[in-house]
Short mmCIF file of C-alpha atoms in Angstrom, two decimals:
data_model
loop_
_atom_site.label_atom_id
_atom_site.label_comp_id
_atom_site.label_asym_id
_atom_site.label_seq_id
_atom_site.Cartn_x
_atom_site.Cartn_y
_atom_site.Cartn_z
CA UNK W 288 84.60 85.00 135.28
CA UNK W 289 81.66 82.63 134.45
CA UNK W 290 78.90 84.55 132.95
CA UNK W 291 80.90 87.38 132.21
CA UNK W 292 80.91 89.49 128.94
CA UNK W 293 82.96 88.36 126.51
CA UNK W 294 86.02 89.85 123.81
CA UNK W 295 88.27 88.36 121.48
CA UNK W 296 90.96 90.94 120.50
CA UNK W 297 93.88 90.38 118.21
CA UNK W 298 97.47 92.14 118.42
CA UNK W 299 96.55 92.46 122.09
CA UNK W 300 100.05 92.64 123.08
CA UNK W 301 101.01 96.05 122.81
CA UNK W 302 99.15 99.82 121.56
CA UNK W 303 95.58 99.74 120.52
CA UNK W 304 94.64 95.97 121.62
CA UNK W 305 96.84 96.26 124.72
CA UNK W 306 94.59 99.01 125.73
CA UNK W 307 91.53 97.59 124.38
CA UNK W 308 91.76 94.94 125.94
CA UNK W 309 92.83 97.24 129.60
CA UNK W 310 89.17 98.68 129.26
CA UNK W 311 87.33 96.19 128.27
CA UNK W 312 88.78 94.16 131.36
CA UNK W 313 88.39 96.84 134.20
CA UNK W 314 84.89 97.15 133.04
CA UNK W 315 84.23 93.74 134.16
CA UNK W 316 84.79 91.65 130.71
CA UNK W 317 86.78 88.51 130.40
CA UNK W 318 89.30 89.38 127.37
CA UNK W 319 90.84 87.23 125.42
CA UNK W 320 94.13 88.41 124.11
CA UNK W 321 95.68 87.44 121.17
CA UNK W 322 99.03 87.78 119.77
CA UNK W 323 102.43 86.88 118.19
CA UNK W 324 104.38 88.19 121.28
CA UNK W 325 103.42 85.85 123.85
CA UNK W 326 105.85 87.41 126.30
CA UNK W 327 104.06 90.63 125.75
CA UNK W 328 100.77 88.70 126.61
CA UNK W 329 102.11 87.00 129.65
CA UNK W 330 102.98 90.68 130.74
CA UNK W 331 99.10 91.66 129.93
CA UNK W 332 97.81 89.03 132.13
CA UNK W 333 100.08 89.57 135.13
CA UNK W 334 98.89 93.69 134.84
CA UNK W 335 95.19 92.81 134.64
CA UNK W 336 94.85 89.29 136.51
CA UNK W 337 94.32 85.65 134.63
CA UNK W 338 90.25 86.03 136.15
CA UNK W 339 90.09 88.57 133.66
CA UNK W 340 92.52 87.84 130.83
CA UNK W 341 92.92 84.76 128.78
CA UNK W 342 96.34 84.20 126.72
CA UNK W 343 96.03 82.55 123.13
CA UNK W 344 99.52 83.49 121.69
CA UNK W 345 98.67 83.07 117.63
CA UNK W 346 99.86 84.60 114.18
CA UNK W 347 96.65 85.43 112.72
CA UNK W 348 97.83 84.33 109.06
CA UNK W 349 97.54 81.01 110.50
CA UNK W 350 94.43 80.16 109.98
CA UNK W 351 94.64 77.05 111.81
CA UNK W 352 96.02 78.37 114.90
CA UNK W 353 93.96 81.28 115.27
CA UNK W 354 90.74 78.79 115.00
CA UNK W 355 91.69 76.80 117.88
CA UNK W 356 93.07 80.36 119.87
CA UNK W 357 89.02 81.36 119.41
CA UNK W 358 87.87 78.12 120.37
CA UNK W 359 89.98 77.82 123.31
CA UNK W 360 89.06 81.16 124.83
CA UNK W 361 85.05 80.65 124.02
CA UNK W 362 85.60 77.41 125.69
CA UNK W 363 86.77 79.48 128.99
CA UNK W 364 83.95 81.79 128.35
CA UNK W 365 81.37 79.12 128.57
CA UNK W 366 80.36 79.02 125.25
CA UNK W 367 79.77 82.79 124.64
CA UNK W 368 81.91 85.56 122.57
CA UNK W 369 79.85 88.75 122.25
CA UNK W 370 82.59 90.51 120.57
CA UNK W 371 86.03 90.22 118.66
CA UNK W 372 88.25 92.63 117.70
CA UNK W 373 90.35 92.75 114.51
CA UNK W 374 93.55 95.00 115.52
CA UNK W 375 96.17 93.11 114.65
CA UNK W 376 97.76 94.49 111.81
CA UNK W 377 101.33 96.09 110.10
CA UNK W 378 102.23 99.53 108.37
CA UNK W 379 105.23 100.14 106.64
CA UNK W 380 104.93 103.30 104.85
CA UNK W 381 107.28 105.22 102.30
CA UNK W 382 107.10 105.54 98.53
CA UNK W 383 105.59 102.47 96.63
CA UNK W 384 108.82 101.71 95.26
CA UNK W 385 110.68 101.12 98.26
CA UNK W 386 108.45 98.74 100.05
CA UNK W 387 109.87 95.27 99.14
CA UNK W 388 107.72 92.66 97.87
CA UNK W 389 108.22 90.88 101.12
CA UNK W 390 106.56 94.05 103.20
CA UNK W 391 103.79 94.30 100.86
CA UNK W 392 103.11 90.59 100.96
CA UNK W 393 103.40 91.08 104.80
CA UNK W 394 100.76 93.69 104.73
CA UNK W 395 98.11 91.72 102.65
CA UNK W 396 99.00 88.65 104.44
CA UNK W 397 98.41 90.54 108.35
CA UNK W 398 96.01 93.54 107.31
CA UNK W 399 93.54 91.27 104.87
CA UNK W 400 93.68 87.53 105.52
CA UNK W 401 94.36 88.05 109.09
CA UNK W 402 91.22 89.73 109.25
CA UNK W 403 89.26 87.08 107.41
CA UNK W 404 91.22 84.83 109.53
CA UNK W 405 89.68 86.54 112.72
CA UNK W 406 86.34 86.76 111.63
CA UNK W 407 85.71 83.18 110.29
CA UNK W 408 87.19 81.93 113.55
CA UNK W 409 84.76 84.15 115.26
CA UNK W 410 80.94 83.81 113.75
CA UNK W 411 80.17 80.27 114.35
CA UNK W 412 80.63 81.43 118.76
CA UNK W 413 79.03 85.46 117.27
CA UNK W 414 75.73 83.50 116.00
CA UNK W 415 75.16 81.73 119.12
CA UNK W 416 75.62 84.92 121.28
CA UNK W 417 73.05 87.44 121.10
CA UNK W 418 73.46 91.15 120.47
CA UNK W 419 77.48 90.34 119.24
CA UNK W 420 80.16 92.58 117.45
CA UNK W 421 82.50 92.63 115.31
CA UNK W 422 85.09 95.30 114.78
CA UNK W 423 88.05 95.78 112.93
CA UNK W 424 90.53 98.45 112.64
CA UNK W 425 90.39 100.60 109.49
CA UNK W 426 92.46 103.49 108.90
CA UNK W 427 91.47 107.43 107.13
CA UNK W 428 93.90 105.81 104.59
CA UNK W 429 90.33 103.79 103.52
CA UNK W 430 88.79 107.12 102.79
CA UNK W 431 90.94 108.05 99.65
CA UNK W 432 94.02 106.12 98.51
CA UNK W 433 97.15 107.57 101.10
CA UNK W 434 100.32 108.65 99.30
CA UNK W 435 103.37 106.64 100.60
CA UNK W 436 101.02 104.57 102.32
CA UNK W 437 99.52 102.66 98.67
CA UNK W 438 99.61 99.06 99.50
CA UNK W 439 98.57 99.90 103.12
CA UNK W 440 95.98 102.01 102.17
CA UNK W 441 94.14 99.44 99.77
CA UNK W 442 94.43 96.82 102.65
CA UNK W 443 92.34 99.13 104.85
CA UNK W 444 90.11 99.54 101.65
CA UNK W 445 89.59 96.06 102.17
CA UNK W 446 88.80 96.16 105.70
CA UNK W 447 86.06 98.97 105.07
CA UNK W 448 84.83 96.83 102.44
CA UNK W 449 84.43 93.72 104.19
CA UNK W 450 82.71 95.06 107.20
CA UNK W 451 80.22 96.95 105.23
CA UNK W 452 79.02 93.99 103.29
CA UNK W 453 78.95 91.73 106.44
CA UNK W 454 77.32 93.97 108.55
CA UNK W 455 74.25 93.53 105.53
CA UNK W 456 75.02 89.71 105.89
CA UNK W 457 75.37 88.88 109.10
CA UNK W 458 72.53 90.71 110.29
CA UNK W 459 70.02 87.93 109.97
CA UNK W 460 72.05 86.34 112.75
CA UNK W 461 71.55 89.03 115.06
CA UNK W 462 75.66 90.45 114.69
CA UNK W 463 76.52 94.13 113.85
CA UNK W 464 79.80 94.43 112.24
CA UNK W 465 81.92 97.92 111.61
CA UNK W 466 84.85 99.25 111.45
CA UNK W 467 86.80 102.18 113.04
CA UNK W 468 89.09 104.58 110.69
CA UNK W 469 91.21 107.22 112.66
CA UNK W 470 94.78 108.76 111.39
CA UNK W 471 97.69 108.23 113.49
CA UNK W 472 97.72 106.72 116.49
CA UNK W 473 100.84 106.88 119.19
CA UNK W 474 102.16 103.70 118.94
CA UNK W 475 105.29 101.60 118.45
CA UNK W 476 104.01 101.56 114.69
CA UNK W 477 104.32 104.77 113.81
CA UNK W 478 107.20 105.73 116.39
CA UNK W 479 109.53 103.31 115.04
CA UNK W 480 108.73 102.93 111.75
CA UNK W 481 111.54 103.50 109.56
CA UNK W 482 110.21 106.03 107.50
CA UNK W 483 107.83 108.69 108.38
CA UNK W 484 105.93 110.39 105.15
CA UNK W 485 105.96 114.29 105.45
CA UNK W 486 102.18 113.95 106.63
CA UNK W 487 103.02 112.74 110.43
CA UNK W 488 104.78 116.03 110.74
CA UNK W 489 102.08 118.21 108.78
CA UNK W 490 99.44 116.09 110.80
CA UNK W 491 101.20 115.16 114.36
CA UNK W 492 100.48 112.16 115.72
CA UNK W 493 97.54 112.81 118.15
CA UNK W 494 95.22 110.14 118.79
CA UNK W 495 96.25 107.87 122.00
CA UNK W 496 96.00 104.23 121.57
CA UNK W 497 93.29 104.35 124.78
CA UNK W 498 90.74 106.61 122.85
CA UNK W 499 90.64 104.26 119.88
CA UNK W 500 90.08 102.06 122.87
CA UNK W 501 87.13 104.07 124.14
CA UNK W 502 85.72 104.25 120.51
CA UNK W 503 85.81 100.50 120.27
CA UNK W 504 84.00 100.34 123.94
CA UNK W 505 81.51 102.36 121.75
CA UNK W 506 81.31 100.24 118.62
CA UNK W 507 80.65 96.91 120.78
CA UNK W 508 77.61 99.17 122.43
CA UNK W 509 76.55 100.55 119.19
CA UNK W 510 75.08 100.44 115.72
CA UNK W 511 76.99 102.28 113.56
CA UNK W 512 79.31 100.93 110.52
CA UNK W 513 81.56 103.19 110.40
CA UNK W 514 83.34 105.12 113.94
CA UNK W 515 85.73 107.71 113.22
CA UNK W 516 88.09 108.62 115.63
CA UNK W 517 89.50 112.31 116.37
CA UNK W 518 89.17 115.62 114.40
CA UNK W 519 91.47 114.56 111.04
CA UNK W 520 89.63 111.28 110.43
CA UNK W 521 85.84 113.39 110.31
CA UNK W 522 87.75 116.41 108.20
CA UNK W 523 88.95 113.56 105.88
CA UNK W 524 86.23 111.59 105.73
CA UNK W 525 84.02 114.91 104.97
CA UNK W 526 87.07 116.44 102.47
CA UNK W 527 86.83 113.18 100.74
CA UNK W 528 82.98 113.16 100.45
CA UNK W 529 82.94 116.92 99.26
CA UNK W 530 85.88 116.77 96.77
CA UNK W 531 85.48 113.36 96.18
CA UNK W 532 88.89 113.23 93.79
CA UNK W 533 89.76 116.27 93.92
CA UNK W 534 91.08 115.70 96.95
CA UNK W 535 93.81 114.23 95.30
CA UNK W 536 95.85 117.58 94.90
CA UNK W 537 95.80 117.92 98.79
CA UNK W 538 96.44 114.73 99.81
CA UNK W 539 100.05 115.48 97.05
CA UNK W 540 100.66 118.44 98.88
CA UNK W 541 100.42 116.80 102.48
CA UNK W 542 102.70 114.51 101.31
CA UNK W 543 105.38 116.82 99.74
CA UNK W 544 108.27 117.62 101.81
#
């Protein structure tokens, strides 16, 4: 697909990026899809077609490796990348005192350098491609530090953080960067996780991974920095700008079985 549009999308194997990457294909894109489960990317590619999908099975805390995935795919995209996405990314949620040190290392090694990983990898094929994006997945858990979510929450605090300053950075070279922040989405990440905090049941678990899709369809045609996704993620983010902390008693009682 020569001359085609082109995405970069981590944890494209299954949930969010699967589906991102589903859209952005069958609108004509050539996708580049990313991920530790290579069998779940082979799958990907035989759904959509290999003229439309590129494999580049990497773990994006190797920084290495997901450098020469990104140069690989721009290479089949002829030298252009107009967008990448930053999915990829773990939760494991529960009291703070129950996540091991290896899950929390886990989550700052997948949720933060991942991301840096992704987005280093990305700008030098960005800045040579007009009009490109970058998005990465947030969570409403950067809006006000998430109760049995602590260590997950501050690595989406990150993400928020980084994406704000780089979208004032990076706009001499022509990129917009931003994020997207929505609650729970229905995937394997929150269905099998092996805890579920009281606020999946007080909340549900609503969103489908396909509209976070369609939001990120919006954010690589946009201009925005921030793009919430469904009815809880605006009522938090507007809760959180009205209260500011005292939101904190709510956010307890959400939390309280």
């Amino acid at each position: 697909m020569s001359g085609s549009r082109a995405i970069f999308i981590t944890g494209a194997g299954a949930g969010i990026g699967a589906a991102t990457a589903r859209l952005f294909a069958r609108n004509g894109w050539l996708v580049g899809a990313s991920d530790v489960d290579g069998a779940a990317l082979e799958a990907l590619q035989r759904e959509l077609g290999a003229r439309c999908v590129s494999v580049h099975p990497a773990d994006v805390r190797d920084r290495v490796a997901l450098e020469v995935a990104v140069c690989d795919f721009v290479a089949r995209a002829g030298g252009r990348l107009d967008a990448v996405f930053a999915n990829a990314g773990v939760l494991f949620m529960g009291p703070d005192e129950t996540i091991t040190p290896q899950q929390k290392a886990l989550l700052v090694d997948v949720n933060v350098k991942g991301v840096i990983h992704t987005i280093d990898a990305a700008f030098p094929f960005l800045r040579q491609t007009p009009d490109a994006h970058v998005v990465a997945m947030a969570s409403t858990s950067a809006e006000y530090g998430s109760p049995q979510h602590a260590v997950y929450s501050a690595t989406k605090f990150f993400v928020r953080g980084l994406t704000e300053a780089l979208n004032i950075e990076y706009r001499e070279h022509g990129i917009q960067v931003c994020a997207v922040y929505v609650a729970y989405v229905q995937t394997g990440m929150v269905f099998d996780a092996k805890v579920k905090p009281a606020t999946i049941d007080r909340l549900g678990v609503k969103i489908t991974p396909q509209r976070v899709a369609a939001t990120v369809w919006k954010a690589v045609h946009g201009k925005r920095v921030h793009w919430r996704v469904g009815l809880d993620a605006r009522l938090v983010n507007s809760a959180v700008r009205l209260l500011g902390s005292g939101v904190a008693p709510v956010f307890a009682r959400l939390s309280r079985r």
